């Protein structure tokens, strides 16, 4: 027999799809579950606020949105509310001087659920097990909290862009430490991207071959947060374009592709909010207000960090269980500032993508594009928004019910 048909060659079967309507999720909510729960600041999560280690003694590792998660979809109203609560909590209208972070009450934002996985050898493998190896080879898969984490990163970038105009290097470095691991690779990439901007006249008319923002590609440096596959190019542009245009000496602009996304529209709004903190006639006051916003977000804003520790957790099953609780039974833990409710289309995507979670990450992503993104999501209006997708799903189910009723009558 050919080698690939040899009797000793075996192919592991794909994992079964997630089960529906379980009372408890094995490894997550049952009595055998192992969870680490603590109140944590966003600065500790992302590695900013001049802290190199978290409360558990581990250096921060990248937060990664797994392939089965939805894309970013917060509305401008939700983004504005997050800015008000997370970034402006340290200063009220009319305050003569921002209060130090230590003098402000913490703002709680509810639970965020994570799973630590090994990333060595494949840029992150969603099937990895938790272990005790170096955090430099680990990632935190974000099972719940994607919208809040993404918006925090976008808002930090907006404050950084405002600080660049004030030439406050210390504040810029502090913010960028929560966006990526600073180093020569970041500086070289920014300079190369700035040269590309200069060569194209400083506008957003970049071609697919020349653009530094490539669909689905991870940043060419170690970022603190890696969004879902579809969001990666607009996210990188949103957090890096300010630094790139500053290095190029050109006005900050975004590509039409990014501006057409929820993420691009969110960044425009946050840019405007950060600009409101700047008084061109009072540089010192402007820097104080921007620094207070960073303090409020990275020090004063807290999440309930929940890390799933057991080795027997089926990630797709855990995600579906959370979806069902959101759709049919409310949140498993009270969340005073929830993100976006799960939609029925999320269950469909989860069931499909769950069959690939035992594969290396790059193959997971390739199959996600081939099985879901190209044939389904990109063909739905409004960029495949949950509302539009659910309307399509409801129409399909109605048509299928009518077809079956007609078939039953004919029988």
CSV table of C-alpha atoms in Angstrom, one decimal:
chain,number,residue,atom,x,y,z
A,1,UNK,CA,0.0,0.0,0.0
A,2,UNK,CA,1.1,3.6,-0.5
A,3,UNK,CA,2.5,5.1,2.7
A,4,UNK,CA,-0.5,7.2,3.3
A,5,UNK,CA,-2.7,4.1,3.1
A,6,UNK,CA,-0.4,2.0,5.3
A,7,UNK,CA,-2.2,0.0,8.0
A,8,UNK,CA,-0.1,1.7,10.7
A,9,UNK,CA,-1.2,5.1,9.6
A,10,UNK,CA,-4.2,6.4,11.5
A,11,UNK,CA,-6.0,9.7,11.4
A,12,UNK,CA,-7.6,11.0,14.6
A,13,UNK,CA,-11.3,11.6,14.1
A,14,UNK,CA,-12.6,15.1,14.5
A,15,UNK,CA,-14.0,15.9,17.9
A,16,UNK,CA,-17.7,15.7,18.3
A,17,UNK,CA,-19.7,18.9,18.0
A,18,UNK,CA,-20.7,20.6,21.2
A,19,UNK,CA,-23.8,19.3,23.1
A,20,UNK,CA,-26.7,21.6,23.5
A,21,UNK,CA,-28.6,22.6,26.7
A,22,UNK,CA,-26.3,21.0,29.3
A,23,UNK,CA,-27.1,21.8,32.9
A,24,UNK,CA,-23.4,22.3,33.6
A,25,UNK,CA,-20.2,22.5,31.5
A,26,UNK,CA,-17.6,19.9,32.2
A,27,UNK,CA,-14.4,21.6,33.6
A,28,UNK,CA,-16.1,25.0,33.7
A,29,UNK,CA,-19.2,24.9,36.0
A,30,UNK,CA,-19.3,21.4,37.4
A,31,UNK,CA,-17.9,20.4,40.8
A,32,UNK,CA,-14.7,19.1,39.2
A,33,UNK,CA,-13.9,22.5,37.6
A,34,UNK,CA,-10.7,24.3,38.4
A,35,UNK,CA,-11.0,28.1,38.1
A,36,UNK,CA,-8.7,30.9,39.1
A,37,UNK,CA,-10.8,34.0,40.0
A,38,UNK,CA,-9.5,37.4,41.0
A,39,UNK,CA,-10.2,41.1,40.6
A,40,UNK,CA,-7.6,42.4,38.1
A,41,UNK,CA,-7.0,45.8,36.4
A,42,UNK,CA,-6.7,46.1,32.7
A,43,UNK,CA,-3.2,47.3,33.2
A,44,UNK,CA,-2.3,44.0,34.8
A,45,UNK,CA,-4.1,42.1,32.0
A,46,UNK,CA,-2.3,43.9,29.2
A,47,UNK,CA,1.0,44.6,31.0
A,48,UNK,CA,0.9,48.4,31.2
A,49,UNK,CA,1.1,50.7,34.2
A,50,UNK,CA,4.8,50.0,34.5
A,51,UNK,CA,4.2,46.5,35.8
A,52,UNK,CA,6.2,43.6,34.4
A,53,UNK,CA,4.4,40.9,36.4
A,54,UNK,CA,0.9,40.1,37.4
A,55,UNK,CA,-0.5,39.3,40.8
A,56,UNK,CA,0.3,35.6,40.2
A,57,UNK,CA,4.0,36.3,39.5
A,58,UNK,CA,3.7,35.6,35.8
A,59,UNK,CA,4.6,38.1,33.1
A,60,UNK,CA,1.7,39.1,30.9
A,61,UNK,CA,1.1,37.0,27.9
A,62,UNK,CA,-0.9,38.0,24.8
A,63,UNK,CA,-4.7,37.9,24.9
A,64,UNK,CA,-5.9,36.1,21.8
A,65,UNK,CA,-9.5,35.9,20.5
A,66,UNK,CA,-10.0,32.3,19.3
A,67,UNK,CA,-11.2,31.4,15.8
A,68,UNK,CA,-14.7,30.5,17.0
A,69,UNK,CA,-15.4,34.0,18.4
A,70,UNK,CA,-17.4,36.6,16.5
A,71,UNK,CA,-16.0,39.8,15.1
A,72,UNK,CA,-15.9,43.1,16.9
A,73,UNK,CA,-19.4,44.6,16.7
A,74,UNK,CA,-19.9,47.3,19.4
A,75,UNK,CA,-22.0,50.3,18.4
A,76,UNK,CA,-20.9,53.9,18.7
A,77,UNK,CA,-23.2,54.2,21.7
A,78,UNK,CA,-21.6,51.3,23.5
A,79,UNK,CA,-18.1,52.6,22.6
A,80,UNK,CA,-19.0,56.1,24.0
A,81,UNK,CA,-20.3,54.5,27.2
A,82,UNK,CA,-17.1,52.5,27.7
A,83,UNK,CA,-15.0,55.7,27.2
A,84,UNK,CA,-17.1,57.5,29.7
A,85,UNK,CA,-17.0,54.7,32.3
A,86,UNK,CA,-13.5,53.3,31.9
A,87,UNK,CA,-11.5,56.3,30.8
A,88,UNK,CA,-13.3,59.3,32.2
A,89,UNK,CA,-14.0,57.9,35.6
A,90,UNK,CA,-11.1,59.8,37.1
A,91,UNK,CA,-12.1,63.2,36.2
A,92,UNK,CA,-15.4,65.1,36.3
A,93,UNK,CA,-16.4,68.2,34.4
A,94,UNK,CA,-14.9,71.2,36.1
A,95,UNK,CA,-12.2,69.4,38.1
A,96,UNK,CA,-9.3,71.7,38.6
A,97,UNK,CA,-6.8,68.9,38.5
A,98,UNK,CA,-7.1,65.1,37.8
A,99,UNK,CA,-7.2,62.9,40.9
A,100,UNK,CA,-4.4,60.3,41.3
A,101,UNK,CA,-5.5,56.8,40.4
A,102,UNK,CA,-5.1,55.7,44.1
A,103,UNK,CA,-7.7,58.3,45.2
A,104,UNK,CA,-10.4,57.0,42.8
A,105,UNK,CA,-13.0,54.3,43.3
A,106,UNK,CA,-12.4,51.2,41.1
A,107,UNK,CA,-14.9,50.8,38.3
A,108,UNK,CA,-16.0,47.2,37.9
A,109,UNK,CA,-16.7,45.8,34.4
A,110,UNK,CA,-17.8,42.3,35.2
A,111,UNK,CA,-16.3,38.9,34.4
A,112,UNK,CA,-13.9,38.0,31.6
A,113,UNK,CA,-13.2,34.3,30.9
A,114,UNK,CA,-9.8,33.1,29.7
A,115,UNK,CA,-8.0,29.8,29.0
A,116,UNK,CA,-4.2,29.7,29.0
A,117,UNK,CA,-2.7,27.7,26.1
A,118,UNK,CA,0.7,26.9,24.9
A,119,UNK,CA,1.8,28.8,21.7
A,120,UNK,CA,5.3,27.5,21.0
A,121,UNK,CA,5.9,26.3,17.5
A,122,UNK,CA,2.7,27.5,15.9
A,123,UNK,CA,1.9,31.0,17.0
A,124,UNK,CA,-0.8,29.7,19.2
A,125,UNK,CA,-2.7,26.5,19.1
A,126,UNK,CA,-6.2,26.6,20.4
A,127,UNK,CA,-6.0,22.9,21.5
A,128,UNK,CA,-3.0,23.5,23.7
A,129,UNK,CA,-3.1,22.4,27.3
A,130,UNK,CA,-2.3,24.6,30.3
A,131,UNK,CA,1.1,24.1,31.8
A,132,UNK,CA,3.9,25.6,33.8
A,133,UNK,CA,6.1,26.6,30.9
A,134,UNK,CA,7.3,30.1,30.4
A,135,UNK,CA,4.6,32.7,29.9
A,136,UNK,CA,6.6,33.9,26.8
A,137,UNK,CA,5.2,30.7,25.1
A,138,UNK,CA,1.7,31.1,26.3
A,139,UNK,CA,-1.5,33.0,25.3
A,140,UNK,CA,-4.7,33.7,27.0
A,141,UNK,CA,-7.6,32.6,24.9
A,142,UNK,CA,-10.4,35.1,25.5
A,143,UNK,CA,-13.7,33.1,25.8
A,144,UNK,CA,-15.7,36.1,27.2
A,145,UNK,CA,-14.7,39.7,27.3
A,146,UNK,CA,-13.6,40.3,23.7
A,147,UNK,CA,-15.6,43.4,23.0
A,148,UNK,CA,-14.4,45.1,26.2
A,149,UNK,CA,-10.8,44.2,25.7
A,150,UNK,CA,-10.8,45.3,22.1
A,151,UNK,CA,-12.4,48.7,22.9
A,152,UNK,CA,-9.9,49.3,25.7
A,153,UNK,CA,-7.1,48.7,23.3
A,154,UNK,CA,-8.6,51.0,20.7
A,155,UNK,CA,-9.2,53.7,23.3
A,156,UNK,CA,-5.6,53.4,24.5
A,157,UNK,CA,-4.4,53.9,21.0
A,158,UNK,CA,-6.6,57.0,20.6
A,159,UNK,CA,-5.1,58.5,23.8
A,160,UNK,CA,-1.6,57.6,22.5
A,161,UNK,CA,-2.3,59.4,19.2
A,162,UNK,CA,-3.4,62.5,21.1
A,163,UNK,CA,-0.2,62.3,23.2
A,164,UNK,CA,2.0,62.1,20.1
A,165,UNK,CA,0.8,65.6,19.1
A,166,UNK,CA,2.0,66.9,22.5
A,167,UNK,CA,5.5,65.2,22.2
A,168,UNK,CA,5.1,63.5,25.6
A,169,UNK,CA,7.4,60.5,25.1
A,170,UNK,CA,7.0,59.1,28.6
A,171,UNK,CA,3.2,58.9,28.3
A,172,UNK,CA,3.4,57.5,24.7
A,173,UNK,CA,5.8,54.8,25.9
A,174,UNK,CA,3.6,53.9,28.8
A,175,UNK,CA,0.5,53.5,26.6
A,176,UNK,CA,2.4,51.6,24.0
A,177,UNK,CA,3.6,49.2,26.6
A,178,UNK,CA,0.0,48.1,27.0
A,179,UNK,CA,-0.4,47.7,23.2
A,180,UNK,CA,2.7,45.8,22.3
A,181,UNK,CA,6.1,44.6,23.6
A,182,UNK,CA,8.3,47.5,22.8
A,183,UNK,CA,11.5,46.7,21.0
A,184,UNK,CA,13.6,47.2,17.8
A,185,UNK,CA,11.2,45.0,15.8
A,186,UNK,CA,8.3,47.4,16.5
A,187,UNK,CA,10.4,50.5,15.7
A,188,UNK,CA,11.7,49.0,12.5
A,189,UNK,CA,8.2,48.0,11.4
A,190,UNK,CA,6.8,51.5,12.1
A,191,UNK,CA,9.6,53.1,10.2
A,192,UNK,CA,9.1,50.8,7.2
A,193,UNK,CA,5.3,51.5,7.3
A,194,UNK,CA,6.0,55.2,7.5
A,195,UNK,CA,8.2,55.0,4.5
A,196,UNK,CA,5.4,53.3,2.6
A,197,UNK,CA,3.0,56.1,3.6
A,198,UNK,CA,5.5,58.7,2.5
A,199,UNK,CA,5.9,57.0,-0.9
A,200,UNK,CA,2.1,57.0,-1.5
A,201,UNK,CA,1.7,60.7,-0.6
A,202,UNK,CA,0.6,60.1,2.9
A,203,UNK,CA,-2.9,59.2,2.0
A,204,UNK,CA,-4.8,55.9,2.5
A,205,UNK,CA,-4.5,54.9,-1.2
A,206,UNK,CA,-2.3,51.9,-0.4
A,207,UNK,CA,-2.5,48.8,-2.7
A,208,UNK,CA,-3.0,45.3,-1.4
A,209,UNK,CA,0.6,44.7,-2.2
A,210,UNK,CA,2.0,47.8,-0.4
A,211,UNK,CA,-0.3,48.0,2.6
A,212,UNK,CA,1.2,46.9,5.9
A,213,UNK,CA,-2.2,45.8,7.1
A,214,UNK,CA,-2.9,42.4,5.7
A,215,UNK,CA,-6.1,40.5,6.2
A,216,UNK,CA,-5.9,37.7,8.7
A,217,UNK,CA,-2.2,38.3,9.4
A,218,UNK,CA,-0.9,38.6,12.9
A,219,UNK,CA,1.2,41.7,13.7
A,220,UNK,CA,4.9,41.3,12.7
A,221,UNK,CA,5.7,42.1,16.4
A,222,UNK,CA,4.4,40.8,19.7
A,223,UNK,CA,1.2,42.6,20.5
A,224,UNK,CA,-0.7,42.5,23.8
A,225,UNK,CA,-4.0,41.6,22.1
A,226,UNK,CA,-4.7,39.6,18.9
A,227,UNK,CA,-8.3,39.9,17.7
A,228,UNK,CA,-10.4,37.5,15.6
A,229,UNK,CA,-9.1,36.7,12.1
A,230,UNK,CA,-11.4,39.1,10.3
A,231,UNK,CA,-10.5,42.0,12.6
A,232,UNK,CA,-6.7,41.7,12.5
A,233,UNK,CA,-6.0,44.1,9.7
A,234,UNK,CA,-8.3,46.9,10.8
A,235,UNK,CA,-7.2,46.4,14.4
A,236,UNK,CA,-3.5,46.7,13.5
A,237,UNK,CA,-4.2,49.8,11.5
A,238,UNK,CA,-6.3,51.3,14.4
A,239,UNK,CA,-3.6,50.8,17.0
A,240,UNK,CA,-0.5,51.5,14.8
A,241,UNK,CA,-1.6,54.1,12.2
A,242,UNK,CA,-1.1,57.0,14.7
A,243,UNK,CA,2.5,56.0,15.3
A,244,UNK,CA,3.1,55.4,11.5
A,245,UNK,CA,1.7,58.7,10.4
A,246,UNK,CA,3.6,60.5,13.2
A,247,UNK,CA,6.8,59.0,12.0
A,248,UNK,CA,6.0,59.9,8.4
A,249,UNK,CA,5.0,63.4,9.3
A,250,UNK,CA,1.5,63.0,7.7
A,251,UNK,CA,-2.0,63.6,9.1
A,252,UNK,CA,-3.7,60.6,10.7
A,253,UNK,CA,-6.0,58.8,8.2
A,254,UNK,CA,-7.5,55.3,7.9
A,255,UNK,CA,-8.1,53.2,4.9
A,256,UNK,CA,-11.7,52.9,3.5
A,257,UNK,CA,-11.6,49.2,4.3
A,258,UNK,CA,-11.0,49.9,8.0
A,259,UNK,CA,-13.5,52.8,8.2
A,260,UNK,CA,-16.2,50.4,6.8
A,261,UNK,CA,-15.9,48.2,9.9
A,262,UNK,CA,-17.3,48.5,13.4
A,263,UNK,CA,-13.7,48.8,14.6
A,264,UNK,CA,-12.8,51.6,12.3
A,265,UNK,CA,-15.9,53.6,13.3
A,266,UNK,CA,-15.1,53.0,17.0
A,267,UNK,CA,-11.6,54.3,16.6
A,268,UNK,CA,-12.8,57.5,14.9
A,269,UNK,CA,-15.2,58.1,17.8
A,270,UNK,CA,-12.4,57.4,20.3
A,271,UNK,CA,-10.0,59.7,18.5
A,272,UNK,CA,-12.6,62.5,18.8
A,273,UNK,CA,-13.1,61.8,22.5
A,274,UNK,CA,-9.3,61.8,23.2
A,275,UNK,CA,-9.0,65.1,21.2
A,276,UNK,CA,-11.5,66.7,23.5
A,277,UNK,CA,-9.0,66.3,26.4
A,278,UNK,CA,-6.3,68.4,24.5
A,279,UNK,CA,-6.1,72.1,24.9
A,280,UNK,CA,-3.7,73.4,22.4
A,281,UNK,CA,-3.0,76.5,24.6
A,282,UNK,CA,-2.2,74.5,27.7
A,283,UNK,CA,0.2,71.6,27.1
A,284,UNK,CA,0.7,70.7,30.7
A,285,UNK,CA,-3.0,70.5,31.4
A,286,UNK,CA,-3.6,68.4,28.3
A,287,UNK,CA,-0.9,65.9,29.3
A,288,UNK,CA,-2.5,65.7,32.8
A,289,UNK,CA,-5.9,64.9,31.4
A,290,UNK,CA,-4.6,62.3,29.0
A,291,UNK,CA,-2.6,60.7,31.8
A,292,UNK,CA,-5.6,60.7,34.0
A,293,UNK,CA,-7.6,58.8,31.3
A,294,UNK,CA,-4.9,56.2,31.1
A,295,UNK,CA,-4.8,55.8,34.9
A,296,UNK,CA,-8.6,55.5,34.9
A,297,UNK,CA,-8.5,52.7,32.3
A,298,UNK,CA,-5.4,50.7,33.3
A,299,UNK,CA,-5.5,51.2,37.1
A,300,UNK,CA,-9.0,52.2,38.1
A,301,UNK,CA,-11.0,49.9,35.8
A,302,UNK,CA,-11.2,46.3,37.0
A,303,UNK,CA,-12.4,43.0,35.6
A,304,UNK,CA,-13.2,39.8,37.3
A,305,UNK,CA,-10.5,37.6,35.8
A,306,UNK,CA,-11.6,34.0,35.5
A,307,UNK,CA,-9.1,31.5,34.1
A,308,UNK,CA,-10.2,28.0,33.3
A,309,UNK,CA,-7.4,25.8,34.7
A,310,UNK,CA,-8.4,22.2,34.1
A,311,UNK,CA,-6.9,20.1,31.3
A,312,UNK,CA,-10.2,18.4,30.4
A,313,UNK,CA,-12.0,21.5,29.1
A,314,UNK,CA,-13.6,21.4,25.6
A,315,UNK,CA,-13.3,25.0,24.5
A,316,UNK,CA,-16.1,24.8,21.9
A,317,UNK,CA,-18.4,23.2,24.5
A,318,UNK,CA,-17.5,25.9,27.0
A,319,UNK,CA,-18.2,28.7,24.5
A,320,UNK,CA,-21.5,27.1,23.5
A,321,UNK,CA,-22.6,26.7,27.1
A,322,UNK,CA,-21.9,30.4,27.7
A,323,UNK,CA,-23.8,31.3,24.5
A,324,UNK,CA,-26.8,29.3,25.6
A,325,UNK,CA,-26.8,30.9,29.0
A,326,UNK,CA,-26.8,34.3,27.3
A,327,UNK,CA,-29.5,33.4,24.8
A,328,UNK,CA,-31.9,31.5,27.0
A,329,UNK,CA,-31.1,31.8,30.7
A,330,UNK,CA,-29.2,35.1,31.2
A,331,UNK,CA,-25.6,35.4,32.3
A,332,UNK,CA,-24.1,32.7,34.6
A,333,UNK,CA,-22.7,35.6,36.7
A,334,UNK,CA,-24.2,38.9,37.1
A,335,UNK,CA,-22.5,41.4,34.9
A,336,UNK,CA,-23.4,45.1,35.4
A,337,UNK,CA,-21.9,46.2,32.1
A,338,UNK,CA,-22.3,43.3,29.7
A,339,UNK,CA,-20.9,43.3,26.2
A,340,UNK,CA,-23.0,42.1,23.2
A,341,UNK,CA,-25.5,39.3,23.7
A,342,UNK,CA,-24.8,36.1,21.8
A,343,UNK,CA,-26.9,35.5,18.7
A,344,UNK,CA,-28.2,32.3,17.2
A,345,UNK,CA,-25.7,32.5,14.4
A,346,UNK,CA,-22.9,32.3,17.0
A,347,UNK,CA,-24.2,28.8,17.9
A,348,UNK,CA,-24.1,27.7,14.2
A,349,UNK,CA,-20.6,29.0,13.7
A,350,UNK,CA,-19.4,27.4,16.9
A,351,UNK,CA,-20.8,24.0,15.9
A,352,UNK,CA,-19.0,24.2,12.6
A,353,UNK,CA,-15.7,25.5,13.8
A,354,UNK,CA,-15.6,23.2,16.8
A,355,UNK,CA,-14.6,20.3,14.4
A,356,UNK,CA,-11.3,22.0,13.7
A,357,UNK,CA,-10.1,22.9,17.2
A,358,UNK,CA,-7.7,19.9,17.4
A,359,UNK,CA,-5.8,21.2,14.3
A,360,UNK,CA,-2.9,23.7,14.4
A,361,UNK,CA,-4.0,27.3,14.6
A,362,UNK,CA,-3.1,28.2,11.0
A,363,UNK,CA,-5.1,25.3,9.7
A,364,UNK,CA,-8.0,26.3,11.9
A,365,UNK,CA,-7.9,29.7,10.4
A,366,UNK,CA,-7.7,28.4,6.8
A,367,UNK,CA,-10.8,26.2,7.3
A,368,UNK,CA,-12.6,29.0,9.1
A,369,UNK,CA,-12.2,31.1,5.9
A,370,UNK,CA,-13.1,28.3,3.6
A,371,UNK,CA,-16.1,26.9,5.5
A,372,UNK,CA,-17.6,29.9,7.1
A,373,UNK,CA,-16.2,33.3,6.2
A,374,UNK,CA,-16.2,33.1,2.4
A,375,UNK,CA,-19.3,31.0,1.7
A,376,UNK,CA,-21.5,32.5,4.5
A,377,UNK,CA,-20.5,35.5,6.5
A,378,UNK,CA,-19.1,37.7,3.6
A,379,UNK,CA,-22.3,37.1,1.6
A,380,UNK,CA,-24.6,38.5,4.3
A,381,UNK,CA,-25.5,42.2,4.3
A,382,UNK,CA,-24.1,44.6,6.9
A,383,UNK,CA,-20.8,42.8,6.8
A,384,UNK,CA,-22.3,39.6,8.2
A,385,UNK,CA,-23.6,41.3,11.4
A,386,UNK,CA,-25.3,39.1,14.0
A,387,UNK,CA,-28.7,40.7,13.4
A,388,UNK,CA,-28.4,40.3,9.6
A,389,UNK,CA,-27.2,36.7,10.0
A,390,UNK,CA,-30.0,35.8,12.4
A,391,UNK,CA,-32.5,37.3,10.0
A,392,UNK,CA,-31.1,35.0,7.2
A,393,UNK,CA,-31.2,32.0,9.6
A,394,UNK,CA,-34.8,32.7,10.6
A,395,UNK,CA,-35.8,33.0,6.9
A,396,UNK,CA,-34.1,29.7,6.2
A,397,UNK,CA,-35.8,28.0,9.0
A,398,UNK,CA,-39.2,29.4,8.0
A,399,UNK,CA,-38.7,28.2,4.5
A,400,UNK,CA,-37.5,24.8,5.7
A,401,UNK,CA,-40.5,24.4,8.0
A,402,UNK,CA,-42.8,25.4,5.1
A,403,UNK,CA,-41.1,22.9,2.8
A,404,UNK,CA,-41.4,20.1,5.3
A,405,UNK,CA,-45.1,20.9,6.0
A,406,UNK,CA,-45.8,20.8,2.3
A,407,UNK,CA,-43.9,17.5,1.9
A,408,UNK,CA,-45.8,16.0,4.8
A,409,UNK,CA,-49.2,16.9,3.2
A,410,UNK,CA,-48.2,15.4,-0.1
A,411,UNK,CA,-47.3,12.2,1.6
